[in-house]
Tab-separated table of C-alpha atoms and ligand atoms in Angstrom:
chain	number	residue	atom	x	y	z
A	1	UNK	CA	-65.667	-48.675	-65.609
A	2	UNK	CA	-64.359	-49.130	-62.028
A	3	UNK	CA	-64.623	-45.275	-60.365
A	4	UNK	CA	-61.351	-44.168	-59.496
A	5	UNK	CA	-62.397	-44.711	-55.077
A	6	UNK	CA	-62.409	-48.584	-56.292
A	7	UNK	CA	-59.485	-49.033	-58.513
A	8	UNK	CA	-56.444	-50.726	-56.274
A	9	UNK	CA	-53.843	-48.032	-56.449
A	10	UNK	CA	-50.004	-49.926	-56.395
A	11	UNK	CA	-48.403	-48.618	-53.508
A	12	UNK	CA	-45.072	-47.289	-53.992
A	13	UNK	CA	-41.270	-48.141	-53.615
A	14	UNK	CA	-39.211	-47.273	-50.247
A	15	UNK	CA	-35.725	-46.961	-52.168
A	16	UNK	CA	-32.734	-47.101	-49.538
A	17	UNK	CA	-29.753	-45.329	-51.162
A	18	UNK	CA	-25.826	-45.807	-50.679
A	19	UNK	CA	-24.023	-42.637	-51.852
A	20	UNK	CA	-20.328	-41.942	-51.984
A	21	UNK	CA	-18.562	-41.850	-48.713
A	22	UNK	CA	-15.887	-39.600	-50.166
A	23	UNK	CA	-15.479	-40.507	-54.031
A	24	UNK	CA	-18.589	-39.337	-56.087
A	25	UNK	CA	-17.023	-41.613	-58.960
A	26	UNK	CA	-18.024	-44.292	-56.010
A	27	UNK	CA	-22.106	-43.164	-56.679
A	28	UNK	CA	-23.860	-46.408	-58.937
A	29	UNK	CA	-25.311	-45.086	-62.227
A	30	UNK	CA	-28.519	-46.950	-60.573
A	31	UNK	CA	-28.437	-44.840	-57.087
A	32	UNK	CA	-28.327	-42.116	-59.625
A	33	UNK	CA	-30.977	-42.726	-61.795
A	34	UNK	CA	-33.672	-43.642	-58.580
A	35	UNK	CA	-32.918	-40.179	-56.813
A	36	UNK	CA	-33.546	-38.609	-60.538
A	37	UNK	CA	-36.900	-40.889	-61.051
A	38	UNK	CA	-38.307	-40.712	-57.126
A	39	UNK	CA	-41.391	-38.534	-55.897
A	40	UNK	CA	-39.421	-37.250	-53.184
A	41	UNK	CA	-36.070	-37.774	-51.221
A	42	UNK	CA	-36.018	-37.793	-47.816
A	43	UNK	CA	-32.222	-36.848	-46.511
A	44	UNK	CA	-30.330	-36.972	-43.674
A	45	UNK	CA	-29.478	-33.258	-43.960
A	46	UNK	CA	-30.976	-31.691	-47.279
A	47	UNK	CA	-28.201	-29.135	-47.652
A	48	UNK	CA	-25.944	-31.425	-48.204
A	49	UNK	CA	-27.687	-33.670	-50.306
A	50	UNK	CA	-28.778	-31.024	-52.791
A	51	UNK	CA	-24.939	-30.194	-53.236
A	52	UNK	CA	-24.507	-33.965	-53.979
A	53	UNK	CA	-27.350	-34.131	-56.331
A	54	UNK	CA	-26.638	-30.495	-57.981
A	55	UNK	CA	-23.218	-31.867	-59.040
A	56	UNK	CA	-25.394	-34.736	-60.953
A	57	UNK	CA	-27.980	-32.380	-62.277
A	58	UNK	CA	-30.560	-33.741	-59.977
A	59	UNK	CA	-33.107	-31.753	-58.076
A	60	UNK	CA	-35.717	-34.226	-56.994
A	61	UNK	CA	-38.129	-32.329	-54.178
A	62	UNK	CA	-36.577	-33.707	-50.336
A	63	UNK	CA	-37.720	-33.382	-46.778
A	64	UNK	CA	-35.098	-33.823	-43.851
A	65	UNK	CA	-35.242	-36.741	-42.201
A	66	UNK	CA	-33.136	-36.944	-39.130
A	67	UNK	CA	-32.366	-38.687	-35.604
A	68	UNK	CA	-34.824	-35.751	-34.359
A	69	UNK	CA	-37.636	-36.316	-36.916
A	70	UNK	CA	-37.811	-39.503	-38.111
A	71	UNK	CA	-40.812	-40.731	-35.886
A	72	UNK	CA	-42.877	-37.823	-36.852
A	73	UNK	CA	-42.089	-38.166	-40.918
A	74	UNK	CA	-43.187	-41.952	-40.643
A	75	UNK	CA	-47.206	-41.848	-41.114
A	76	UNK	CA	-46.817	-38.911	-43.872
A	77	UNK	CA	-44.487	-41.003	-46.035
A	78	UNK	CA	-46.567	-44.066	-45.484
A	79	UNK	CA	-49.250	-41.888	-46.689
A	80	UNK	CA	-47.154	-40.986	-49.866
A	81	UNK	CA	-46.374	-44.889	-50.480
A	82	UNK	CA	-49.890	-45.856	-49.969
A	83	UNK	CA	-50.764	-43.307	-52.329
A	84	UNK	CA	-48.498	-44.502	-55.327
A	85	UNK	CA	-45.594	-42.321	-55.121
A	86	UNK	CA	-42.195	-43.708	-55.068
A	87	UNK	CA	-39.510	-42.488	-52.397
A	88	UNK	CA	-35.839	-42.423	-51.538
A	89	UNK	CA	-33.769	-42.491	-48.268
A	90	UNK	CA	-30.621	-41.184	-48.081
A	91	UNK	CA	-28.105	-40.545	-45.631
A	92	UNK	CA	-25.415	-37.986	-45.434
A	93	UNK	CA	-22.794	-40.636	-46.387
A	94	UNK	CA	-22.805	-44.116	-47.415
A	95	UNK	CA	-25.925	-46.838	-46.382
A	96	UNK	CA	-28.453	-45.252	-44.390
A	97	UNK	CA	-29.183	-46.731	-41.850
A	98	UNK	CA	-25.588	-48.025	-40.580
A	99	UNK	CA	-24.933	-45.455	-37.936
A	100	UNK	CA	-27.087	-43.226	-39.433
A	101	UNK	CA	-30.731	-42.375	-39.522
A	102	UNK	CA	-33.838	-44.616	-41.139
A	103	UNK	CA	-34.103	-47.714	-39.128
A	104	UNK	CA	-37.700	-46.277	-37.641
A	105	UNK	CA	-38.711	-45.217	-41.192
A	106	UNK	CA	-37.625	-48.734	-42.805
A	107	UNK	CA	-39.043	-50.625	-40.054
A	108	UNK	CA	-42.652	-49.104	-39.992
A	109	UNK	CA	-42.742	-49.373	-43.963
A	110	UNK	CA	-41.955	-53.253	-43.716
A	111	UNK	CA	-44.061	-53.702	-41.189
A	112	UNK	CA	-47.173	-51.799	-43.056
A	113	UNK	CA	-46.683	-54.375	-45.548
A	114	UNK	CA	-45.114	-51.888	-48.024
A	115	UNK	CA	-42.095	-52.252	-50.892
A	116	UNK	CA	-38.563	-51.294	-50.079
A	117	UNK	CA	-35.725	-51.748	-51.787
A	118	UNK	CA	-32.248	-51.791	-51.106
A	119	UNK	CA	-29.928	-49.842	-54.145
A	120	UNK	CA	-26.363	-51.176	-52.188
A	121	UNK	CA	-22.948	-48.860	-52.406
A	122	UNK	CA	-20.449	-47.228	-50.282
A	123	UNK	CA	-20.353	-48.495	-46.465
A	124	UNK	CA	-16.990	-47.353	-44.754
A	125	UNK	CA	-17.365	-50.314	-42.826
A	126	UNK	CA	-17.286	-52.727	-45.762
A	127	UNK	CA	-15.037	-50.579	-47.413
A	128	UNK	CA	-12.232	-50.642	-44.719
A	129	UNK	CA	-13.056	-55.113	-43.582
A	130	UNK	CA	-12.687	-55.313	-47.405
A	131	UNK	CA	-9.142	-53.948	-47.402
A	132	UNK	CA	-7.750	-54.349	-43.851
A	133	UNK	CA	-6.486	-58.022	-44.144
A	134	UNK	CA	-8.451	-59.238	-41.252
A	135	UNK	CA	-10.657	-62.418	-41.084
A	136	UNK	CA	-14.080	-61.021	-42.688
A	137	UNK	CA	-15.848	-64.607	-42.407
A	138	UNK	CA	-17.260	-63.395	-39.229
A	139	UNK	CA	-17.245	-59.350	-38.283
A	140	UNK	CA	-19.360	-57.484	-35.638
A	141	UNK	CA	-19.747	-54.034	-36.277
A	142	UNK	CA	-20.935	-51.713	-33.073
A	143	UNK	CA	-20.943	-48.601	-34.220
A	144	UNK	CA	-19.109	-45.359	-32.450
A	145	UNK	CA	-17.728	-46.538	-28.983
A	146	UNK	CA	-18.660	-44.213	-25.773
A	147	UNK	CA	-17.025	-40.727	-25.704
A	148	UNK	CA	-15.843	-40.669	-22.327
A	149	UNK	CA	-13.316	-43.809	-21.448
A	150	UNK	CA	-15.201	-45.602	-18.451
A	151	UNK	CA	-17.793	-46.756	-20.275
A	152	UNK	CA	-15.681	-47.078	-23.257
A	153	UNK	CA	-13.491	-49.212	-21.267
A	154	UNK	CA	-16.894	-50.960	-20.359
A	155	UNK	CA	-18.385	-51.696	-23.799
A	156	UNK	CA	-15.173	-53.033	-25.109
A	157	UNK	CA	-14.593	-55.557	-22.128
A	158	UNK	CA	-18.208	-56.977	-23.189
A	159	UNK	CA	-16.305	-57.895	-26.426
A	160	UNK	CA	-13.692	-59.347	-25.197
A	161	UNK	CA	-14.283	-63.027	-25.689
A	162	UNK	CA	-15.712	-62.832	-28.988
A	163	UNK	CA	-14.304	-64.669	-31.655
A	164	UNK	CA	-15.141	-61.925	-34.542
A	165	UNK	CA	-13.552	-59.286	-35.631
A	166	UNK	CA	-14.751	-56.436	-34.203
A	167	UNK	CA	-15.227	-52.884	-36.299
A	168	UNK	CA	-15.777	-49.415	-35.033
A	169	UNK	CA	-16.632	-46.282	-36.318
A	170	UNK	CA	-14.475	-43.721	-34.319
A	171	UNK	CA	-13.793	-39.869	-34.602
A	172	UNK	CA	-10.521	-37.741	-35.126
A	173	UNK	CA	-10.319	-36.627	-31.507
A	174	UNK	CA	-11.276	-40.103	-30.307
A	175	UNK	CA	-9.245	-42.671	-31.996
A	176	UNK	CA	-6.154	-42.569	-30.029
A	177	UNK	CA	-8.246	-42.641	-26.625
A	178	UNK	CA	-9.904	-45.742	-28.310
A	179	UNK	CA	-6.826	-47.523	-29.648
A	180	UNK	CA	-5.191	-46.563	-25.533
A	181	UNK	CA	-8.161	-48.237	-24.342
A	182	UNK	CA	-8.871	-51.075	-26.737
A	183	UNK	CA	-5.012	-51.999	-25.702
A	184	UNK	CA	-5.793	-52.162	-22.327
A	185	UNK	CA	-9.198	-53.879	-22.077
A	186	UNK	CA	-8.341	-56.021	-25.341
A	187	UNK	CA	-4.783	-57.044	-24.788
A	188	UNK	CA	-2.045	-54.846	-26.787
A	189	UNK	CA	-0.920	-58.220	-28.766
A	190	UNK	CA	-4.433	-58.254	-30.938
A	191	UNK	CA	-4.299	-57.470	-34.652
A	192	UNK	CA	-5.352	-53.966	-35.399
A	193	UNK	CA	-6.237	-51.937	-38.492
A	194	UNK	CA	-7.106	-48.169	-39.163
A	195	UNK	CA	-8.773	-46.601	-41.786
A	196	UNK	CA	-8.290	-43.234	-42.314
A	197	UNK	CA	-10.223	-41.080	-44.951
A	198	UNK	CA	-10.789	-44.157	-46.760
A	199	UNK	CA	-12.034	-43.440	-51.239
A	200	UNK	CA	-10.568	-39.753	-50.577
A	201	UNK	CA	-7.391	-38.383	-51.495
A	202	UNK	CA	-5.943	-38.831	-48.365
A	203	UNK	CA	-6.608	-41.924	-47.392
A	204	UNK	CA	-4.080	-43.970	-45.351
A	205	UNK	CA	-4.138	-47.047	-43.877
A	206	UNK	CA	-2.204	-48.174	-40.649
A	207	UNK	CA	-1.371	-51.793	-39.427
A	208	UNK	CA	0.045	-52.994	-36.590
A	209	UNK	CA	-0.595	-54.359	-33.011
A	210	UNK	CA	-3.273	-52.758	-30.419
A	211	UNK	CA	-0.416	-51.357	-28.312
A	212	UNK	CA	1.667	-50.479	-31.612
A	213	UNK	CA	-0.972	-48.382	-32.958
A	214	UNK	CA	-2.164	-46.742	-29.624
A	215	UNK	CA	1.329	-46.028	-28.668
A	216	UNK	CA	1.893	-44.155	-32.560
A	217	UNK	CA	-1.176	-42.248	-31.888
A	218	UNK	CA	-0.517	-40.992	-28.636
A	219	UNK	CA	3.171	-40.127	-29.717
A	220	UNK	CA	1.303	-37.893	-32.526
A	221	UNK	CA	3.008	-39.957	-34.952
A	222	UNK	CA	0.343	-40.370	-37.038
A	223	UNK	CA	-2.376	-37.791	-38.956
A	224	UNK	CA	-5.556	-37.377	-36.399
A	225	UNK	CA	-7.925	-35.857	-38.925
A	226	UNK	CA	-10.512	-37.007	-41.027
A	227	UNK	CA	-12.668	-39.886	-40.895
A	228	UNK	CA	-11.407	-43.140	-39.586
A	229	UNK	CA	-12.409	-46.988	-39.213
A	230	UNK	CA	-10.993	-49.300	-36.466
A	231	UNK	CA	-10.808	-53.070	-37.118
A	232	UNK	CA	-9.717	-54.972	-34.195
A	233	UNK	CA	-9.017	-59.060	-34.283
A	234	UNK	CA	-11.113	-61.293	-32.347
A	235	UNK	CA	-10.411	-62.994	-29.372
A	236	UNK	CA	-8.554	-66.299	-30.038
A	237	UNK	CA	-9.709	-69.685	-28.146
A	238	UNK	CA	-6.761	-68.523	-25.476
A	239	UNK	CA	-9.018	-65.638	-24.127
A	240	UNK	CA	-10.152	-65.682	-20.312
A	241	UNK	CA	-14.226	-66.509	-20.274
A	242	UNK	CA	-16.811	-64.467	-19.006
A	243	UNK	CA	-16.823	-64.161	-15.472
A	244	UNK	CA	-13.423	-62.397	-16.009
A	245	UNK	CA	-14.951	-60.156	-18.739
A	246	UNK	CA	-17.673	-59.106	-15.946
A	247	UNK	CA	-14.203	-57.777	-13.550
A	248	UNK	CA	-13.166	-55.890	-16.049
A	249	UNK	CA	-16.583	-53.893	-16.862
A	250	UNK	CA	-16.705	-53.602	-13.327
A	251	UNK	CA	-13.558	-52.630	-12.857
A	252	UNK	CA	-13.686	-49.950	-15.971
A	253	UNK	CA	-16.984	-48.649	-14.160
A	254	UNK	CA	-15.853	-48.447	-10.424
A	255	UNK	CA	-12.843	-45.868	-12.043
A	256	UNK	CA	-15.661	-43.714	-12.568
A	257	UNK	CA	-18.486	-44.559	-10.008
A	258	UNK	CA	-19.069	-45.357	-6.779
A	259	UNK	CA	-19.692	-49.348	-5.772
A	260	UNK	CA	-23.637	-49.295	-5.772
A	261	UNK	CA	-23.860	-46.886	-9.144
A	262	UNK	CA	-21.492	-49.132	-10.789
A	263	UNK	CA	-23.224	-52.381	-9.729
A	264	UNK	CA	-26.451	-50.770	-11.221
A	265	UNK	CA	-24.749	-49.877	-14.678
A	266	UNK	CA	-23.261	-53.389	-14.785
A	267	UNK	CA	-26.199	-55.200	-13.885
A	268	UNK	CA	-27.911	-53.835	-16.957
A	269	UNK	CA	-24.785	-54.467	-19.282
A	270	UNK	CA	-24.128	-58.030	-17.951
A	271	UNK	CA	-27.740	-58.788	-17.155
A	272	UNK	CA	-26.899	-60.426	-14.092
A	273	UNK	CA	-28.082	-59.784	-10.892
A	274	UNK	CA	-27.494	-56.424	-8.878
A	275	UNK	CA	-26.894	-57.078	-5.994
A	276	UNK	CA	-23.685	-60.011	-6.840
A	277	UNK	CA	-22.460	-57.727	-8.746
A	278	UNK	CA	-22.577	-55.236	-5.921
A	279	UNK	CA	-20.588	-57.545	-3.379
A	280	UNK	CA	-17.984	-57.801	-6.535
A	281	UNK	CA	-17.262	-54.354	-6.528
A	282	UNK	CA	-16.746	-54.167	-2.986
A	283	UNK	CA	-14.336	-57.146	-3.334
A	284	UNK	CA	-12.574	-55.844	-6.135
A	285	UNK	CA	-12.218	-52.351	-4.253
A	286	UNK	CA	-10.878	-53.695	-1.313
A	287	UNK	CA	-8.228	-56.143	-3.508
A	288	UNK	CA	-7.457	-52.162	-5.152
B	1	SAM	N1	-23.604	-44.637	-43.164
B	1	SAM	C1	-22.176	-44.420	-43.327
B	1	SAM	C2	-21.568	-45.661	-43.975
B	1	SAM	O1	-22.259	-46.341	-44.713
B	1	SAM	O2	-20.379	-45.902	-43.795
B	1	SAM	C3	-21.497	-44.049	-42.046
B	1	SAM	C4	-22.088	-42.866	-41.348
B	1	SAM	S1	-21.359	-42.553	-39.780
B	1	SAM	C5	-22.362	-41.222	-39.176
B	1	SAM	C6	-19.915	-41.666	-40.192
B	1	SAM	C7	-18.671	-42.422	-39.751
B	1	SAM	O3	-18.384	-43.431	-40.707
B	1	SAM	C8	-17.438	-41.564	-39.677
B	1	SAM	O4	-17.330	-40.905	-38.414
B	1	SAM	C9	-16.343	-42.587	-39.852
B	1	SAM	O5	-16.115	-43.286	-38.655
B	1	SAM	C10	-16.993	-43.530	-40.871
B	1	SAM	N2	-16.664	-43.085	-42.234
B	1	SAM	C11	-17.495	-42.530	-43.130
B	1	SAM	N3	-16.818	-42.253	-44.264
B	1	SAM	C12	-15.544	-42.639	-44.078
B	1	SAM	C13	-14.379	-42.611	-44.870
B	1	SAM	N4	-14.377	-42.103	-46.097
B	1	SAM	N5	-13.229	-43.119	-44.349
B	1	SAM	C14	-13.207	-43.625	-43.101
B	1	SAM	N6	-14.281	-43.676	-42.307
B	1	SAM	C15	-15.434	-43.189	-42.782
């Protein structure tokens, strides 16, 4: 008989989760059954997830595992997966992962050489391309856009030539400041799409132009709360190239900062050299 230090134990199963971003109807009978069989759950926020799971008769031990803590959970859940035990990772809503936590934790388990496995669902970002009527052969999704509008302004004109269509997370006190600025660094003519509340009871979708849809939201004429998507068009093969994209990042910068602090900013966004970009702004200053 092999004593028990010899025996190879199996390491366990990473389990990535989708739950319901809004519908629990939307939760797979599968995601159910893995956060009912797992060793432990690690969760965004655990409060919430216990509600979730108490409405399925589930209550699987967790841990929190957050922007703020992942790095120091890693090496005691690689521990628990070398060990045998099978985990889950869930987010507060929808994939983890996608704007939410467990890219460290998934990485470091991958690269230790360790099992994880995806059990797909809800994405609000799938959700809303899948519904919205614009091209999905080709999509780029980055995420919440900056809060404050200068380097909003910036990180949209670094899209501006691409060809995809371009999806954004966005809040309800945001998304009329985004659709404004998306307008104006974009071009108010581009398809635009917005997802509001989207497998809840209230969801609602709007269509329309940039500059239609920023000018509805700024008039108030549409409903500001809840949870919303934005799906712009890409750029069609009309668009002005690059070296105009880098004017208007510069420009959207030097509305905030002065010449040499924009300069700086843009030379990391554009990766091009500092001090170019630095006789740019004072060109483009003195042009006003
Ligand atoms: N991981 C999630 C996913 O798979 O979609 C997203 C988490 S992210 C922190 C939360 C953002 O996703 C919200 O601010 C909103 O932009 C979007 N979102 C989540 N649920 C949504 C819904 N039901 N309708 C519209 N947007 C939603």
């Amino acid at each position: 008989m092999p004593s028990s230090s010899s025996a190879a134990v199996q390491p366990g199963t990473l389990f990535v989760v989708a739950t319901p971003i809004g519908n629990l109807d939307d939760a797979s009978p599968r995601a159910r059954s893995t956060l009912q069989a797992v060793a432990l759950i690690a969760a965004e926020d655990t409060r919430h997830t216990r509600t979730l799971l108490a409405s399925w008769g589930i209550d699987t031990d967790m841990i929190s595992l957050h922007e703020h803590n992942e790095e120091a959970r890693i090496p005691g859940l690689l521990e628990r997966l070398r060990s045998g035990e099978d985990l889950a990772l869930v987010s507060d809503a929808g994939t983890p992962l996608l704007a939410d936590p467990g890219y460290r934790l998934v990485r470091a388990v991958v690269a230790a050489g360790l099992p994880v496995r995806p059990i797909p669902g809800p994405c609000a970002l799938v959700a809303a391309l899948s519904a919205s009527g614009l091209p999905t052969d080709r999509f780029l999704f980055a995420g919440f856009l900056p809060a404050k509008s200068g380097p909003r302004q910036a990180a949209l004109a670094q899209l501006r030539s691409m060809a995809s269509t371009l999806v954004f997370y966005e809040t309800p006190h945001r998304i009329a400041a985004a659709l404004a600025d998306a307008a104006q660094v974009l071009g108010g003519e581009r398809e635009a799409w917005v997802g509001r509340e989207l497998t809840k009871r209230f969801e609602t979708h709007y269509a329309g132009s940039l500059a239609d849809l920023a000018q509805r939201f700024a008039a108030g004429e549409e409903e500001e709360r809840g949870e919303f998507v934005l799906i712009i068009g890409g750029a069609d093969a009309s668009t002005p190239a690059t070296e105009i994209d880098a004017d208007a990042v510069l420009e959207a910068l030097l509305a905030e900062l002065p010449a040499s602090k924009a300069a700086k900013v843009a030379a990391k966004l554009l990766d091009r050299p500092r001090q170019a970009l630095f006789q740019r702004c004072l060109e483009l200053t003195q042009r006003g």
